[in-house]
CSV table of C-alpha atoms and ligand atoms in Angstrom, one decimal:
chain,number,residue,atom,x,y,z
A,14,UNK,CA,119.6,141.7,6.1
A,15,UNK,CA,120.7,145.2,7.4
A,16,UNK,CA,124.4,145.8,7.7
A,17,UNK,CA,126.5,148.3,9.5
A,18,UNK,CA,130.1,149.8,9.0
A,19,UNK,CA,131.1,151.5,12.5
A,20,UNK,CA,134.4,152.9,11.7
A,21,UNK,CA,135.3,155.5,9.0
A,22,UNK,CA,136.8,158.8,8.5
A,23,UNK,CA,135.7,161.8,6.2
A,24,UNK,CA,137.8,164.9,5.2
A,25,UNK,CA,137.0,166.3,8.5
A,26,UNK,CA,139.7,164.6,9.5
A,27,UNK,CA,142.2,162.2,7.6
A,28,UNK,CA,139.9,160.4,5.2
A,29,UNK,CA,139.9,161.5,1.6
A,30,UNK,CA,136.2,161.4,0.8
A,31,UNK,CA,133.7,164.2,1.8
A,32,UNK,CA,130.7,163.2,4.0
A,33,UNK,CA,128.6,162.9,0.6
A,34,UNK,CA,131.0,160.9,-1.3
A,35,UNK,CA,131.2,158.5,1.7
A,36,UNK,CA,127.5,158.2,2.1
A,37,UNK,CA,127.1,157.4,-1.6
A,38,UNK,CA,129.7,154.5,-1.2
A,39,UNK,CA,128.2,153.2,1.6
A,40,UNK,CA,125.0,153.2,-0.2
A,41,UNK,CA,126.6,151.4,-3.1
A,42,UNK,CA,128.1,149.0,-0.7
A,43,UNK,CA,124.8,147.9,0.7
A,44,UNK,CA,125.3,149.5,4.0
A,45,UNK,CA,122.3,150.3,6.2
A,46,UNK,CA,123.9,152.0,9.1
A,47,UNK,CA,127.1,154.2,9.5
A,48,UNK,CA,129.1,155.6,12.0
A,49,UNK,CA,131.4,158.5,11.2
A,50,UNK,CA,134.5,158.4,13.6
A,51,UNK,CA,136.8,161.3,12.3
A,52,UNK,CA,139.7,161.9,14.8
A,53,UNK,CA,139.1,164.2,17.5
A,54,UNK,CA,136.2,166.0,15.9
A,55,UNK,CA,132.5,165.6,15.5
A,56,UNK,CA,132.3,168.5,13.0
A,57,UNK,CA,131.5,166.2,10.0
A,58,UNK,CA,128.7,164.6,11.7
A,59,UNK,CA,126.0,167.3,10.5
A,60,UNK,CA,126.6,166.9,7.1
A,61,UNK,CA,127.1,163.4,6.9
A,62,UNK,CA,123.7,162.9,8.7
A,63,UNK,CA,122.2,165.2,6.0
A,64,UNK,CA,123.8,163.1,3.3
A,65,UNK,CA,122.8,159.8,5.0
A,66,UNK,CA,119.2,160.9,5.4
A,67,UNK,CA,118.8,161.6,1.8
A,68,UNK,CA,120.0,158.1,1.0
A,69,UNK,CA,118.1,156.4,3.7
A,70,UNK,CA,121.0,155.3,5.7
A,71,UNK,CA,121.0,155.4,9.5
A,72,UNK,CA,124.0,157.4,11.0
A,73,UNK,CA,125.5,157.2,14.6
A,74,UNK,CA,127.3,160.2,15.6
A,75,UNK,CA,130.7,159.3,16.8
A,76,UNK,CA,134.5,160.2,17.0
A,77,UNK,CA,138.0,158.5,17.3
A,78,UNK,CA,139.4,160.2,20.2
A,79,UNK,CA,143.1,159.8,20.7
A,80,UNK,CA,143.9,158.9,24.4
A,81,UNK,CA,146.7,157.0,26.5
A,82,UNK,CA,147.1,154.7,29.0
A,83,UNK,CA,150.0,153.5,31.0
A,84,UNK,CA,152.3,155.1,28.1
A,85,UNK,CA,150.1,153.5,25.4
A,86,UNK,CA,148.2,155.2,22.6
A,87,UNK,CA,144.6,154.2,22.6
A,88,UNK,CA,142.1,155.2,20.3
A,89,UNK,CA,138.6,155.4,22.0
A,90,UNK,CA,135.3,155.4,19.7
A,91,UNK,CA,132.8,157.4,21.5
A,92,UNK,CA,129.4,156.3,19.8
A,93,UNK,CA,125.9,158.1,20.1
A,94,UNK,CA,127.5,161.2,21.2
A,95,UNK,CA,125.6,164.5,21.7
A,96,UNK,CA,127.4,166.7,19.3
A,97,UNK,CA,126.3,169.8,20.8
A,98,UNK,CA,127.6,168.9,24.3
A,99,UNK,CA,129.7,171.8,25.4
A,100,UNK,CA,132.4,170.0,27.4
A,101,UNK,CA,132.7,167.4,24.7
A,102,UNK,CA,133.3,170.4,22.1
A,103,UNK,CA,135.5,172.5,24.4
A,104,UNK,CA,137.8,169.4,24.8
A,105,UNK,CA,137.7,168.5,21.1
A,106,UNK,CA,138.5,172.3,20.3
A,107,UNK,CA,141.6,171.7,22.4
A,108,UNK,CA,142.8,168.4,21.0
A,109,UNK,CA,142.4,170.4,17.7
A,110,UNK,CA,144.7,173.1,18.8
A,111,UNK,CA,147.2,171.0,19.9
A,112,UNK,CA,146.9,168.9,16.4
A,113,UNK,CA,147.6,172.3,14.8
A,114,UNK,CA,150.5,173.1,16.8
A,115,UNK,CA,151.8,169.6,16.2
A,116,UNK,CA,151.8,170.4,12.4
A,117,UNK,CA,153.8,173.7,12.8
A,118,UNK,CA,156.5,171.6,15.0
A,119,UNK,CA,156.6,168.8,12.2
A,120,UNK,CA,157.0,171.4,9.5
A,121,UNK,CA,159.7,173.2,11.7
A,122,UNK,CA,161.6,169.9,12.0
A,123,UNK,CA,161.4,169.2,8.5
A,124,UNK,CA,162.7,172.7,7.6
A,125,UNK,CA,165.7,172.1,10.1
A,126,UNK,CA,166.3,168.9,8.1
A,127,UNK,CA,166.7,170.8,4.9
A,128,UNK,CA,163.0,170.1,3.4
A,129,UNK,CA,161.0,173.4,2.7
A,130,UNK,CA,157.6,172.5,4.0
A,131,UNK,CA,155.6,175.3,4.8
A,132,UNK,CA,153.0,174.4,7.7
A,133,UNK,CA,150.3,176.6,5.7
A,134,UNK,CA,150.9,174.3,2.8
A,135,UNK,CA,149.7,171.1,5.1
A,136,UNK,CA,146.7,173.4,6.5
A,137,UNK,CA,145.4,174.4,3.1
A,138,UNK,CA,145.7,170.8,1.8
A,139,UNK,CA,144.1,169.3,5.0
A,140,UNK,CA,141.3,171.9,5.0
A,141,UNK,CA,140.3,170.7,8.3
A,142,UNK,CA,140.5,171.4,12.3
A,143,UNK,CA,142.1,168.3,13.0
A,144,UNK,CA,145.2,167.7,10.7
A,145,UNK,CA,147.6,164.8,11.2
A,146,UNK,CA,150.5,162.9,10.0
A,147,UNK,CA,148.7,161.8,6.6
A,148,UNK,CA,148.0,165.5,5.9
A,149,UNK,CA,151.8,166.2,6.2
A,150,UNK,CA,152.4,162.9,4.0
A,151,UNK,CA,150.2,164.2,1.4
A,152,UNK,CA,151.9,167.4,1.2
A,153,UNK,CA,155.4,166.0,1.1
A,154,UNK,CA,154.2,163.9,-2.1
A,155,UNK,CA,152.5,166.8,-3.7
A,156,UNK,CA,155.5,169.1,-3.4
A,157,UNK,CA,157.8,166.3,-4.6
A,158,UNK,CA,159.9,165.5,-1.7
A,159,UNK,CA,159.0,161.9,-1.6
A,160,UNK,CA,157.3,159.5,-4.2
A,161,UNK,CA,154.4,158.0,-1.7
A,162,UNK,CA,152.4,158.3,1.4
A,163,UNK,CA,154.6,155.3,2.9
A,164,UNK,CA,157.8,156.9,1.8
A,165,UNK,CA,157.0,159.9,3.6
A,166,UNK,CA,156.2,158.0,6.9
A,167,UNK,CA,159.4,155.7,6.6
A,168,UNK,CA,161.6,158.7,5.8
A,169,UNK,CA,160.2,161.4,8.0
A,170,UNK,CA,157.2,160.9,10.1
A,171,UNK,CA,157.4,157.7,11.8
A,172,UNK,CA,158.5,157.2,15.4
A,173,UNK,CA,162.1,158.1,15.6
A,174,UNK,CA,162.4,160.0,12.5
A,175,UNK,CA,163.1,163.5,12.2
A,176,UNK,CA,159.9,165.0,12.0
A,177,UNK,CA,158.1,162.9,14.5
A,178,UNK,CA,156.2,164.8,16.8
A,179,UNK,CA,154.7,163.1,19.8
A,180,UNK,CA,150.8,163.8,20.1
A,181,UNK,CA,149.1,165.3,22.9
A,182,UNK,CA,146.7,162.2,24.4
A,183,UNK,CA,144.0,162.7,26.9
A,184,UNK,CA,144.3,159.9,29.6
A,185,UNK,CA,141.8,157.1,28.8
A,186,UNK,CA,139.8,157.0,31.9
A,187,UNK,CA,139.1,160.9,31.4
A,188,UNK,CA,138.4,160.0,27.7
A,189,UNK,CA,135.7,157.6,29.0
A,190,UNK,CA,134.2,159.8,31.2
A,191,UNK,CA,134.0,162.7,28.8
A,192,UNK,CA,132.3,160.1,26.3
A,193,UNK,CA,129.8,159.2,28.9
A,194,UNK,CA,128.9,162.7,29.9
A,195,UNK,CA,128.1,163.5,26.2
A,196,UNK,CA,125.9,160.4,26.3
A,197,UNK,CA,128.0,158.0,24.4
A,198,UNK,CA,129.3,154.5,24.6
A,199,UNK,CA,133.1,154.1,24.9
A,200,UNK,CA,134.5,151.6,22.6
A,201,UNK,CA,138.1,150.6,22.3
A,202,UNK,CA,139.3,150.9,18.6
A,203,UNK,CA,141.3,148.1,16.9
A,204,UNK,CA,143.1,146.7,20.0
A,205,UNK,CA,144.9,144.1,17.6
A,206,UNK,CA,147.0,146.9,15.8
A,207,UNK,CA,148.1,148.7,19.0
A,208,UNK,CA,149.1,145.4,20.7
A,209,UNK,CA,147.9,146.7,24.0
A,210,UNK,CA,146.0,143.9,25.3
A,211,UNK,CA,147.6,144.2,29.0
A,212,UNK,CA,146.0,147.5,29.3
A,213,UNK,CA,142.4,146.2,28.7
A,214,UNK,CA,141.5,145.4,32.3
A,215,UNK,CA,142.6,149.0,33.3
A,216,UNK,CA,140.2,150.3,30.5
A,217,UNK,CA,137.4,148.0,31.7
A,218,UNK,CA,137.9,149.3,35.3
A,219,UNK,CA,137.6,152.8,33.9
A,220,UNK,CA,134.2,152.3,32.5
A,221,UNK,CA,135.0,151.0,29.1
A,222,UNK,CA,131.6,149.6,27.3
A,223,UNK,CA,132.8,147.9,24.1
A,224,UNK,CA,135.8,146.7,22.0
A,225,UNK,CA,136.1,146.7,18.5
A,226,UNK,CA,136.7,143.2,17.6
A,227,UNK,CA,136.1,143.2,14.1
A,228,UNK,CA,138.4,145.7,12.0
A,229,UNK,CA,139.6,145.5,8.4
A,230,UNK,CA,143.1,145.0,9.8
A,231,UNK,CA,142.4,142.3,12.7
A,232,UNK,CA,143.2,138.9,11.9
A,233,UNK,CA,140.5,136.1,12.4
A,234,UNK,CA,142.7,134.9,15.4
A,235,UNK,CA,142.4,138.7,16.5
A,236,UNK,CA,138.7,138.6,16.3
A,237,UNK,CA,138.3,135.5,18.0
A,238,UNK,CA,140.6,136.6,21.0
A,239,UNK,CA,138.6,139.9,21.5
A,240,UNK,CA,135.3,138.6,21.0
A,241,UNK,CA,135.8,136.2,23.7
A,242,UNK,CA,137.3,138.7,26.1
A,243,UNK,CA,134.3,140.9,25.3
A,244,UNK,CA,132.1,138.2,26.2
A,245,UNK,CA,134.2,137.4,29.4
A,246,UNK,CA,133.4,141.0,30.3
A,247,UNK,CA,130.1,141.7,29.5
A,248,UNK,CA,131.4,144.2,26.9
A,249,UNK,CA,129.7,145.0,23.5
A,250,UNK,CA,131.5,143.9,20.5
A,251,UNK,CA,131.8,146.5,17.5
A,252,UNK,CA,133.2,146.5,14.4
A,253,UNK,CA,134.5,148.8,11.1
A,254,UNK,CA,136.4,149.2,8.1
A,255,UNK,CA,138.3,152.2,9.3
A,256,UNK,CA,138.2,153.6,6.0
A,257,UNK,CA,140.2,156.6,5.1
A,258,UNK,CA,139.2,156.9,1.3
A,259,UNK,CA,141.8,156.8,-1.2
A,260,UNK,CA,144.8,157.2,1.4
A,261,UNK,CA,146.1,153.7,0.8
A,262,UNK,CA,144.7,152.3,-2.6
A,263,UNK,CA,141.2,150.7,-2.7
A,264,UNK,CA,138.6,152.4,-0.2
A,265,UNK,CA,137.8,150.0,2.6
A,266,UNK,CA,134.2,150.9,2.9
A,267,UNK,CA,132.2,147.7,2.3
A,268,UNK,CA,135.0,145.6,3.6
A,269,UNK,CA,133.3,145.0,6.9
A,270,UNK,CA,129.5,144.3,6.8
A,271,UNK,CA,128.4,144.0,10.5
A,272,UNK,CA,124.8,142.3,10.9
A,273,UNK,CA,122.5,144.8,12.3
A,274,UNK,CA,122.2,142.8,15.7
A,275,UNK,CA,125.3,144.4,16.7
A,276,UNK,CA,123.9,147.9,16.7
A,277,UNK,CA,120.8,146.6,18.4
A,278,UNK,CA,123.1,145.2,21.2
A,279,UNK,CA,125.1,148.8,21.4
A,280,UNK,CA,121.5,150.4,21.8
A,281,UNK,CA,120.4,148.2,24.6
A,282,UNK,CA,123.7,149.0,26.3
A,283,UNK,CA,123.3,152.5,25.9
A,284,UNK,CA,119.6,152.6,27.3
A,285,UNK,CA,120.9,150.5,30.1
A,286,UNK,CA,123.6,153.2,30.8
A,287,UNK,CA,121.0,156.1,30.4
A,288,UNK,CA,118.7,154.2,32.8
A,289,UNK,CA,121.6,153.8,35.5
A,290,UNK,CA,122.4,157.8,35.0
A,291,UNK,CA,118.7,158.8,35.4
A,292,UNK,CA,118.1,156.5,38.4
B,414,LIG,P1,148.6,160.9,13.4
B,414,LIG,O1,147.1,160.8,14.2
B,414,LIG,O2,148.7,162.4,13.1
B,414,LIG,O3,149.8,160.4,14.3
B,414,LIG,O4,148.6,160.1,12.2
B,414,LIG,C1,148.1,158.7,12.3
B,414,LIG,C2,147.4,158.1,11.0
B,414,LIG,O5,148.7,158.1,9.9
B,414,LIG,C3,147.0,156.8,11.2
B,414,LIG,O6,145.5,157.0,11.5
B,414,LIG,C4,147.3,156.1,10.2
B,414,LIG,O7,146.0,156.3,9.2
B,414,LIG,C5,148.1,157.0,9.7
B,414,LIG,N1,149.5,156.3,9.3
B,414,LIG,C6,150.2,155.7,10.3
B,414,LIG,N2,151.2,155.0,9.6
B,414,LIG,C7,151.3,155.2,8.4
B,414,LIG,C8,152.1,154.8,7.4
B,414,LIG,N3,153.1,153.8,7.5
B,414,LIG,N4,151.5,154.8,6.0
B,414,LIG,C9,150.4,155.6,5.7
B,414,LIG,N5,149.7,155.9,6.8
B,414,LIG,C10,150.1,155.6,8.3
B,415,LIG,ZN1,143.1,157.9,10.5
B,416,LIG,FE1,142.7,154.3,15.2
B,417,LIG,FE1,140.1,155.3,12.6
């Protein structure tokens, strides 16, 4: 049996593992196929690809793009992306610049609230181009302002707290189009976490290819509900752990082992899409 995990992050976004560490952990977990889905970047894919080749693991180049529809935040997974596609890279660079500005705004808000955290401290700790709130949380812990990442979110970073700054989000239909333009499949990530079932018809209308029905934080009820939905609308089903490394205790890699038939189905869908584009 071959198994896949199609959702994971490295230190190219807010995961704690390097691509090499993650690939080794995946091998130890008995995974045959991985997709690297760092937030708003594909920069880790090349190193991840090299690390996976060494270990005989198949890598699908991907990204988790922050988007929105009808005021709801939707994480869109783009699978099988051409990571050299210029329009994709241009857009990702723009998202990254906005993320960096957001860190500066969060640091300024913290300073106004009497917490002397420098944006540079966060950038240094993050060491990546797509920094986010988890990096600010780690910096707050490191500098002794809070005891844990959870406390950093609860006290300062979650919506409604002093250092919460909204994040730029591309429109979901535009993001789906961009993923298709870069040769990929567009999949809605973890709908069970966002409680946004009502936007799914709009997403399908915009060309959505699939739903991440299987996710480490989905209940059995979620999985069943979304699988039924996917089947009804002819969408592919994907799944992954959403491993962020050691961010929240035990690494999640290995917690989701998708039979390889799911990957086959994605490849079929991709071939159908590419045939349609070529025709
Ligand atoms: P951002 O994209 O910068 O808004 O950060 C969102 C990320 O923060 C998510 O991907 C989660 O991994 C993480 N996160 C959100 N809420 C919490 C929380 N309460 N505790 C720890 N991490 C969180
Ligand atoms: Zn994340
Ligand atoms: Fe997500
Ligand atoms: Fe994720």
